[in-house]
């Protein structure tokens, strides 16, 4: 069996991965330093954590389920104990993009991240509809990148990615640089910021007298139908009134040069701030 050392196994993300890896063809060694995490592994999954030395002994794959800010320190701390050909899997592009992984050409670096369940989906079970993050009941897409290593290692990394993020629909192959454009660029800098503005706009309507429940229902309903048209989920066009509102509203809300958030230096600066 292919052996996997799962570091940070008792954390929120680590437990998600440990649960999905349980029963797979892989021999998983779970590493957790906190007593709270160890207790969570034992209580929720019936898994006993092992020492780092025991986990790394002969490990063919190491998954770093630790915060972005700890990736560099953890990877540097274990790199000299890994045999040539070992695959290190990182769950976010930030630290790899920022250069925090140690220089060692005989290791494989594989980066993977979930897209999370799409707004437009065919889920019918309540558990799946309530699984907004994904990796439990709701189907989702994923992105992965082979940062360095033999081409054959991509298939192994993708197999593991499909398990830890399961259930998976489409699996997209991208580069680390492209993944950084997607996050933090697209998903956080743009999407999260605009969603916060939308929430603040809803709160402004409430402050001006609209009942909160009415404002929320109205906004979320319109996000559904407008999003379906904009992202080509359905065929449709906006009314002349809506198009006029967009024409005059967008310049009031967005700077002319807003797309500079995708420039390489802006992406690098954004990642530097979070790593």
Short mmCIF file of C-alpha atoms in Angstrom, two decimals:
data_model
loop_
_atom_site.label_atom_id
_atom_site.label_comp_id
_atom_site.label_asym_id
_atom_site.label_seq_id
_atom_site.Cartn_x
_atom_site.Cartn_y
_atom_site.Cartn_z
CA UNK A 1 0.00 0.00 0.00
CA UNK A 2 1.16 3.52 -0.77
CA UNK A 3 1.95 5.20 2.55
CA UNK A 4 0.76 8.74 3.32
CA UNK A 5 1.88 10.90 6.24
CA UNK A 6 -0.97 13.32 6.98
CA UNK A 7 0.41 16.24 8.99
CA UNK A 8 -2.13 18.33 10.87
CA UNK A 9 -4.57 15.42 10.82
CA UNK A 10 -6.53 16.60 13.86
CA UNK A 11 -7.27 20.09 12.58
CA UNK A 12 -10.49 21.13 10.90
CA UNK A 13 -9.09 20.50 7.41
CA UNK A 14 -7.03 17.51 8.50
CA UNK A 15 -10.07 15.73 9.91
CA UNK A 16 -11.94 16.24 6.65
CA UNK A 17 -9.08 14.63 4.76
CA UNK A 18 -8.62 11.83 7.30
CA UNK A 19 -12.30 10.96 7.07
CA UNK A 20 -12.20 10.72 3.27
CA UNK A 21 -8.93 8.77 3.22
CA UNK A 22 -10.30 6.23 5.69
CA UNK A 23 -11.02 3.00 3.85
CA UNK A 24 -9.01 4.01 0.77
CA UNK A 25 -6.19 1.95 -0.67
CA UNK A 26 -3.64 4.14 1.08
CA UNK A 27 -1.84 3.44 4.35
CA UNK A 28 -2.37 6.72 6.23
CA UNK A 29 -0.25 7.75 9.21
CA UNK A 30 -1.89 10.59 11.13
CA UNK A 31 0.27 13.24 12.77
CA UNK A 32 -1.19 15.78 15.20
CA UNK A 33 0.71 17.81 17.80
CA UNK A 34 -2.17 19.32 19.78
CA UNK A 35 -4.03 17.38 22.43
CA UNK A 36 -7.31 18.84 21.17
CA UNK A 37 -6.60 17.55 17.68
CA UNK A 38 -5.61 14.12 18.95
CA UNK A 39 -8.84 13.92 20.92
CA UNK A 40 -10.86 14.97 17.88
CA UNK A 41 -9.27 12.25 15.74
CA UNK A 42 -10.01 9.62 18.36
CA UNK A 43 -13.57 10.76 19.08
CA UNK A 44 -14.78 11.52 15.55
CA UNK A 45 -12.86 8.94 13.51
CA UNK A 46 -11.51 6.37 15.95
CA UNK A 47 -7.97 7.16 14.78
CA UNK A 48 -4.89 7.31 16.97
CA UNK A 49 -2.23 9.83 16.03
CA UNK A 50 1.37 8.65 15.62
CA UNK A 51 4.68 10.44 16.04
CA UNK A 52 6.18 12.43 13.20
CA UNK A 53 9.13 10.05 13.02
CA UNK A 54 6.86 7.02 12.69
CA UNK A 55 4.75 8.73 10.05
CA UNK A 56 7.69 9.81 7.89
CA UNK A 57 9.49 6.45 8.06
CA UNK A 58 9.19 5.18 4.51
CA UNK A 59 6.35 7.56 3.62
CA UNK A 60 5.83 7.94 -0.12
CA UNK A 61 3.44 10.91 0.17
CA UNK A 62 3.27 13.72 2.73
CA UNK A 63 0.13 15.87 2.94
CA UNK A 64 0.56 19.22 4.69
CA UNK A 65 -2.85 19.98 6.20
CA UNK A 66 -1.47 22.94 8.12
CA UNK A 67 -2.08 26.72 7.88
CA UNK A 68 -0.48 28.64 5.00
CA UNK A 69 1.70 30.51 7.47
CA UNK A 70 3.18 27.23 8.75
CA UNK A 71 3.80 25.48 5.40
CA UNK A 72 7.36 26.76 4.98
CA UNK A 73 8.41 25.96 8.55
CA UNK A 74 6.87 22.49 8.54
CA UNK A 75 8.20 21.56 5.09
CA UNK A 76 11.69 22.80 5.95
CA UNK A 77 11.60 20.83 9.19
CA UNK A 78 10.92 17.50 7.48
CA UNK A 79 12.59 17.83 4.07
CA UNK A 80 15.89 16.23 5.10
CA UNK A 81 14.04 13.14 6.35
CA UNK A 82 12.25 12.42 3.07
CA UNK A 83 13.56 9.88 0.61
CA UNK A 84 14.04 10.86 -3.06
CA UNK A 85 10.81 10.63 -5.04
CA UNK A 86 8.55 11.50 -2.11
CA UNK A 87 5.49 13.55 -3.07
CA UNK A 88 4.56 16.53 -0.90
CA UNK A 89 0.94 17.61 -1.33
CA UNK A 90 -0.02 21.15 -0.40
CA UNK A 91 -3.67 22.20 -0.17
CA UNK A 92 -3.33 25.81 -1.32
CA UNK A 93 -1.16 27.62 -3.87
CA UNK A 94 -0.18 30.53 -1.61
CA UNK A 95 2.91 29.11 0.10
CA UNK A 96 4.24 27.29 -3.00
CA UNK A 97 3.72 30.40 -5.14
CA UNK A 98 5.54 32.51 -2.54
CA UNK A 99 8.55 30.17 -2.64
CA UNK A 100 8.15 28.76 0.87
CA UNK A 101 8.77 25.14 -0.14
CA UNK A 102 12.39 24.04 0.33
CA UNK A 103 14.62 23.59 -2.70
CA UNK A 104 15.06 19.92 -3.39
CA UNK A 105 14.84 18.74 -6.97
CA UNK A 106 14.33 15.05 -6.18
CA UNK A 107 10.97 15.65 -4.47
CA UNK A 108 7.59 16.05 -6.15
CA UNK A 109 5.46 19.05 -5.21
CA UNK A 110 1.75 18.69 -5.95
CA UNK A 111 -0.76 21.43 -5.16
CA UNK A 112 -4.52 20.90 -5.04
CA UNK A 113 -7.53 22.94 -3.95
CA UNK A 114 -11.32 22.49 -4.04
CA UNK A 115 -13.61 24.72 -6.11
CA UNK A 116 -16.35 24.02 -3.52
CA UNK A 117 -19.88 22.96 -4.51
CA UNK A 118 -21.24 25.21 -7.27
CA UNK A 119 -24.24 27.48 -6.69
CA UNK A 120 -25.96 25.86 -9.65
CA UNK A 121 -26.14 22.14 -8.91
CA UNK A 122 -28.42 19.10 -9.02
CA UNK A 123 -28.19 18.11 -5.36
CA UNK A 124 -31.44 16.73 -3.95
CA UNK A 125 -30.40 15.34 -0.57
CA UNK A 126 -30.57 17.80 2.32
CA UNK A 127 -27.09 16.85 3.59
CA UNK A 128 -25.59 17.66 0.20
CA UNK A 129 -27.51 20.91 -0.10
CA UNK A 130 -26.21 21.96 3.32
CA UNK A 131 -22.61 20.94 2.53
CA UNK A 132 -21.48 24.37 1.35
CA UNK A 133 -17.77 23.68 1.76
CA UNK A 134 -17.76 20.30 0.01
CA UNK A 135 -15.80 17.15 0.71
CA UNK A 136 -18.60 15.57 2.72
CA UNK A 137 -21.84 15.08 0.79
CA UNK A 138 -21.97 17.65 -2.00
CA UNK A 139 -20.24 17.14 -5.34
CA UNK A 140 -17.59 19.67 -6.31
CA UNK A 141 -14.90 20.38 -8.88
CA UNK A 142 -11.20 20.67 -8.02
CA UNK A 143 -8.01 22.20 -9.41
CA UNK A 144 -4.54 20.66 -9.16
CA UNK A 145 -1.01 21.48 -10.27
CA UNK A 146 2.21 19.51 -10.58
CA UNK A 147 4.68 22.14 -9.43
CA UNK A 148 7.74 19.94 -9.84
CA UNK A 149 8.45 16.26 -10.33
CA UNK A 150 8.01 13.55 -12.96
CA UNK A 151 4.91 13.81 -15.13
CA UNK A 152 3.84 10.35 -13.95
CA UNK A 153 3.41 11.73 -10.42
CA UNK A 154 0.50 13.91 -11.53
CA UNK A 155 -1.78 10.87 -11.77
CA UNK A 156 -0.90 9.78 -8.22
CA UNK A 157 -1.48 13.27 -6.87
CA UNK A 158 -4.78 13.61 -8.68
CA UNK A 159 -5.97 10.23 -7.38
CA UNK A 160 -5.34 11.39 -3.82
CA UNK A 161 -6.93 14.78 -4.55
CA UNK A 162 -10.09 13.11 -5.81
CA UNK A 163 -10.28 11.13 -2.56
CA UNK A 164 -9.63 13.95 -0.10
CA UNK A 165 -12.08 16.32 -1.84
CA UNK A 166 -14.68 13.65 -2.68
CA UNK A 167 -17.23 13.53 -4.16
CA UNK A 168 -15.54 15.15 -7.16
CA UNK A 169 -16.99 15.97 -10.57
CA UNK A 170 -14.48 17.72 -12.85
CA UNK A 171 -10.78 17.73 -12.00
CA UNK A 172 -8.96 20.61 -13.70
CA UNK A 173 -5.22 20.70 -14.27
CA UNK A 174 -3.67 24.15 -13.93
CA UNK A 175 -0.30 25.64 -13.04
CA UNK A 176 0.58 27.03 -9.62
CA UNK A 177 0.60 30.51 -11.15
CA UNK A 178 -2.89 29.99 -12.54
CA UNK A 179 -4.08 28.68 -9.19
CA UNK A 180 -2.80 31.87 -7.56
CA UNK A 181 -4.88 33.88 -10.04
CA UNK A 182 -7.91 31.86 -8.93
CA UNK A 183 -7.08 32.28 -5.23
CA UNK A 184 -6.54 34.80 -3.80
CA UNK A 185 -7.16 36.76 -7.04
CA UNK A 186 -10.53 35.66 -8.34
CA UNK A 187 -12.11 34.02 -5.30
CA UNK A 188 -11.00 36.29 -2.46
CA UNK A 189 -9.75 39.63 -3.74
CA UNK A 190 -12.61 39.94 -6.25
CA UNK A 191 -15.48 37.61 -5.32
CA UNK A 192 -15.29 37.83 -1.53
CA UNK A 193 -14.83 41.60 -1.64
CA UNK A 194 -17.82 42.10 -3.93
CA UNK A 195 -19.96 39.79 -1.83
CA UNK A 196 -19.08 41.82 1.27
CA UNK A 197 -20.11 44.96 -0.63
CA UNK A 198 -23.39 43.27 -1.58
CA UNK A 199 -24.02 42.43 2.07
CA UNK A 200 -23.25 46.02 3.04
CA UNK A 201 -25.66 47.20 0.34
CA UNK A 202 -28.36 44.96 1.79
CA UNK A 203 -27.65 46.37 5.26
CA UNK A 204 -27.96 49.88 3.83
CA UNK A 205 -31.42 49.06 2.49
CA UNK A 206 -32.33 47.77 5.95
CA UNK A 207 -30.98 50.94 7.54
CA UNK A 208 -33.21 52.91 5.17
CA UNK A 209 -36.31 51.06 6.34
CA UNK A 210 -36.59 47.83 4.33
CA UNK A 211 -37.34 44.83 6.59
CA UNK A 212 -34.19 42.70 6.84
CA UNK A 213 -35.87 39.46 5.83
CA UNK A 214 -37.42 41.10 2.78
CA UNK A 215 -34.08 42.64 1.74
CA UNK A 216 -32.25 39.33 2.16
CA UNK A 217 -34.85 37.33 0.25
CA UNK A 218 -34.88 39.91 -2.53
CA UNK A 219 -31.10 40.00 -2.86
CA UNK A 220 -30.50 36.24 -2.75
CA UNK A 221 -33.29 35.61 -5.23
CA UNK A 222 -31.89 38.15 -7.65
CA UNK A 223 -28.37 36.75 -7.20
CA UNK A 224 -29.80 33.43 -8.37
CA UNK A 225 -31.53 34.64 -11.52
CA UNK A 226 -28.97 37.31 -12.47
CA UNK A 227 -26.10 34.88 -11.87
CA UNK A 228 -27.79 32.23 -14.01
CA UNK A 229 -27.90 34.64 -16.94
CA UNK A 230 -24.45 36.17 -16.46
CA UNK A 231 -22.69 32.81 -16.09
CA UNK A 232 -24.68 31.21 -18.94
CA UNK A 233 -26.46 28.67 -16.78
CA UNK A 234 -29.60 29.60 -18.69
CA UNK A 235 -30.24 31.44 -21.91
CA UNK A 236 -31.57 34.89 -21.25
CA UNK A 237 -31.00 38.62 -21.49
CA UNK A 238 -31.48 41.46 -19.07
CA UNK A 239 -34.17 44.07 -19.47
CA UNK A 240 -33.25 47.48 -20.86
CA UNK A 241 -33.75 48.90 -17.38
CA UNK A 242 -31.33 46.39 -15.86
CA UNK A 243 -28.72 47.05 -18.56
CA UNK A 244 -29.00 50.79 -17.91
CA UNK A 245 -28.58 50.22 -14.17
CA UNK A 246 -25.40 48.22 -14.86
CA UNK A 247 -24.10 50.84 -17.28
CA UNK A 248 -24.41 53.61 -14.71
CA UNK A 249 -23.83 51.52 -11.57
CA UNK A 250 -20.56 49.78 -12.45
CA UNK A 251 -18.48 53.01 -12.79
CA UNK A 252 -19.79 54.15 -9.40
CA UNK A 253 -18.75 50.89 -7.75
CA UNK A 254 -15.56 49.89 -9.60
CA UNK A 255 -12.33 51.70 -10.36
CA UNK A 256 -11.40 51.82 -14.04
CA UNK A 257 -8.18 49.91 -13.32
CA UNK A 258 -9.67 47.25 -11.03
CA UNK A 259 -8.28 44.39 -13.16
CA UNK A 260 -4.80 45.25 -11.97
CA UNK A 261 -5.51 42.96 -9.01
CA UNK A 262 -4.53 40.16 -11.42
CA UNK A 263 -1.14 41.64 -12.28
CA UNK A 264 1.72 39.35 -11.15
CA UNK A 265 3.05 41.83 -8.59
CA UNK A 266 -0.41 42.39 -7.10
CA UNK A 267 -0.96 38.64 -6.78
CA UNK A 268 2.50 38.25 -5.22
CA UNK A 269 1.84 41.07 -2.76
CA UNK A 270 -1.54 39.59 -1.82
CA UNK A 271 0.00 36.19 -1.16
CA UNK A 272 2.88 37.73 0.80
CA UNK A 273 0.35 39.34 3.14
CA UNK A 274 -1.27 36.01 3.99
CA UNK A 275 1.83 33.82 4.23
#
